[in-house]
């Protein structure tokens, strides 16, 4: 009997959590922040022109690793 009560309690808690998540999803919209836009820009900078991920040698060529002499 205790196992049945525990199972029912678990189901009730799961349903309440699901209802809260649905409520938040419907009432609070998602907006893209400036940090996310900047992160996407940095990720795109490390992709080669054909869309594949660059190797380490190509990444080193595109980032500043030479200090003041970097171009």
mmCIF file of C-alpha atoms in Angstrom:
data_model
loop_
_atom_site.group_PDB
_atom_site.id
_atom_site.type_symbol
_atom_site.label_atom_id
_atom_site.label_comp_id
_atom_site.label_asym_id
_atom_site.label_seq_id
_atom_site.Cartn_x
_atom_site.Cartn_y
_atom_site.Cartn_z
ATOM 1 C CA UNK A 1 0.000 0.000 0.000
ATOM 2 C CA UNK A 2 2.885 2.391 0.768
ATOM 3 C CA UNK A 3 4.330 1.792 -2.687
ATOM 4 C CA UNK A 4 1.013 2.697 -4.306
ATOM 5 C CA UNK A 5 0.814 5.938 -2.321
ATOM 6 C CA UNK A 6 4.392 6.802 -3.278
ATOM 7 C CA UNK A 7 3.656 6.103 -6.964
ATOM 8 C CA UNK A 8 0.547 8.273 -6.942
ATOM 9 C CA UNK A 9 2.453 11.060 -5.196
ATOM 10 C CA UNK A 10 5.189 10.842 -7.835
ATOM 11 C CA UNK A 11 2.633 11.083 -10.654
ATOM 12 C CA UNK A 12 0.930 14.064 -9.001
ATOM 13 C CA UNK A 13 4.253 15.877 -8.549
ATOM 14 C CA UNK A 14 5.168 15.178 -12.182
ATOM 15 C CA UNK A 15 1.830 16.529 -13.416
ATOM 16 C CA UNK A 16 2.126 19.667 -11.292
ATOM 17 C CA UNK A 17 5.658 20.263 -12.613
ATOM 18 C CA UNK A 18 4.470 19.733 -16.171
ATOM 19 C CA UNK A 19 1.597 22.207 -15.659
ATOM 20 C CA UNK A 20 3.981 24.832 -14.274
ATOM 21 C CA UNK A 21 6.326 24.369 -17.252
ATOM 22 C CA UNK A 22 3.455 24.726 -19.723
ATOM 23 C CA UNK A 23 2.218 27.857 -17.939
ATOM 24 C CA UNK A 24 5.666 29.453 -18.071
ATOM 25 C CA UNK A 25 6.058 28.530 -21.732
ATOM 26 C CA UNK A 26 2.757 30.138 -22.729
ATOM 27 C CA UNK A 27 3.048 33.296 -20.630
ATOM 28 C CA UNK A 28 6.738 34.196 -20.816
ATOM 29 C CA UNK A 29 8.253 34.683 -24.250
ATOM 30 C CA UNK A 30 11.831 34.003 -25.263
ATOM 31 C CA UNK A 31 13.973 36.804 -26.633
ATOM 32 C CA UNK A 32 17.491 36.479 -27.992
ATOM 33 C CA UNK A 33 20.006 38.445 -25.951
ATOM 34 C CA UNK A 34 23.007 40.356 -27.259
ATOM 35 C CA UNK A 35 25.334 37.739 -25.733
ATOM 36 C CA UNK A 36 23.681 34.973 -27.757
ATOM 37 C CA UNK A 37 23.986 36.983 -30.962
ATOM 38 C CA UNK A 38 27.653 37.626 -30.239
ATOM 39 C CA UNK A 39 28.280 33.953 -29.452
ATOM 40 C CA UNK A 40 26.672 32.935 -32.753
ATOM 41 C CA UNK A 41 28.888 35.432 -34.558
ATOM 42 C CA UNK A 42 32.015 33.987 -32.936
ATOM 43 C CA UNK A 43 30.940 30.467 -33.809
ATOM 44 C CA UNK A 44 30.361 31.459 -37.423
ATOM 45 C CA UNK A 45 33.819 33.023 -37.552
ATOM 46 C CA UNK A 46 35.375 29.640 -36.817
ATOM 47 C CA UNK A 47 33.626 27.890 -39.685
ATOM 48 C CA UNK A 48 35.187 27.576 -43.092
ATOM 49 C CA UNK A 49 33.446 29.052 -46.140
ATOM 50 C CA UNK A 50 32.036 25.652 -47.137
ATOM 51 C CA UNK A 51 30.282 25.331 -43.761
ATOM 52 C CA UNK A 52 32.479 22.644 -42.250
ATOM 53 C CA UNK A 53 34.292 23.090 -38.990
ATOM 54 C CA UNK A 54 37.848 24.356 -39.378
ATOM 55 C CA UNK A 55 40.868 22.402 -38.268
ATOM 56 C CA UNK A 56 43.163 23.729 -35.557
ATOM 57 C CA UNK A 57 45.661 25.113 -38.081
ATOM 58 C CA UNK A 58 42.948 27.109 -39.847
ATOM 59 C CA UNK A 59 41.625 28.450 -36.538
ATOM 60 C CA UNK A 60 45.097 29.560 -35.471
ATOM 61 C CA UNK A 61 45.463 31.397 -38.787
ATOM 62 C CA UNK A 62 42.209 33.319 -38.219
ATOM 63 C CA UNK A 63 42.695 34.296 -34.568
ATOM 64 C CA UNK A 64 45.220 36.681 -33.101
ATOM 65 C CA UNK A 65 48.074 34.598 -31.697
ATOM 66 C CA UNK A 66 51.020 36.805 -32.648
ATOM 67 C CA UNK A 67 50.484 39.642 -30.196
ATOM 68 C CA UNK A 68 51.072 43.114 -31.615
ATOM 69 C CA UNK A 69 52.246 41.723 -34.960
ATOM 70 C CA UNK A 70 48.881 40.090 -35.708
ATOM 71 C CA UNK A 71 47.159 41.243 -38.861
#
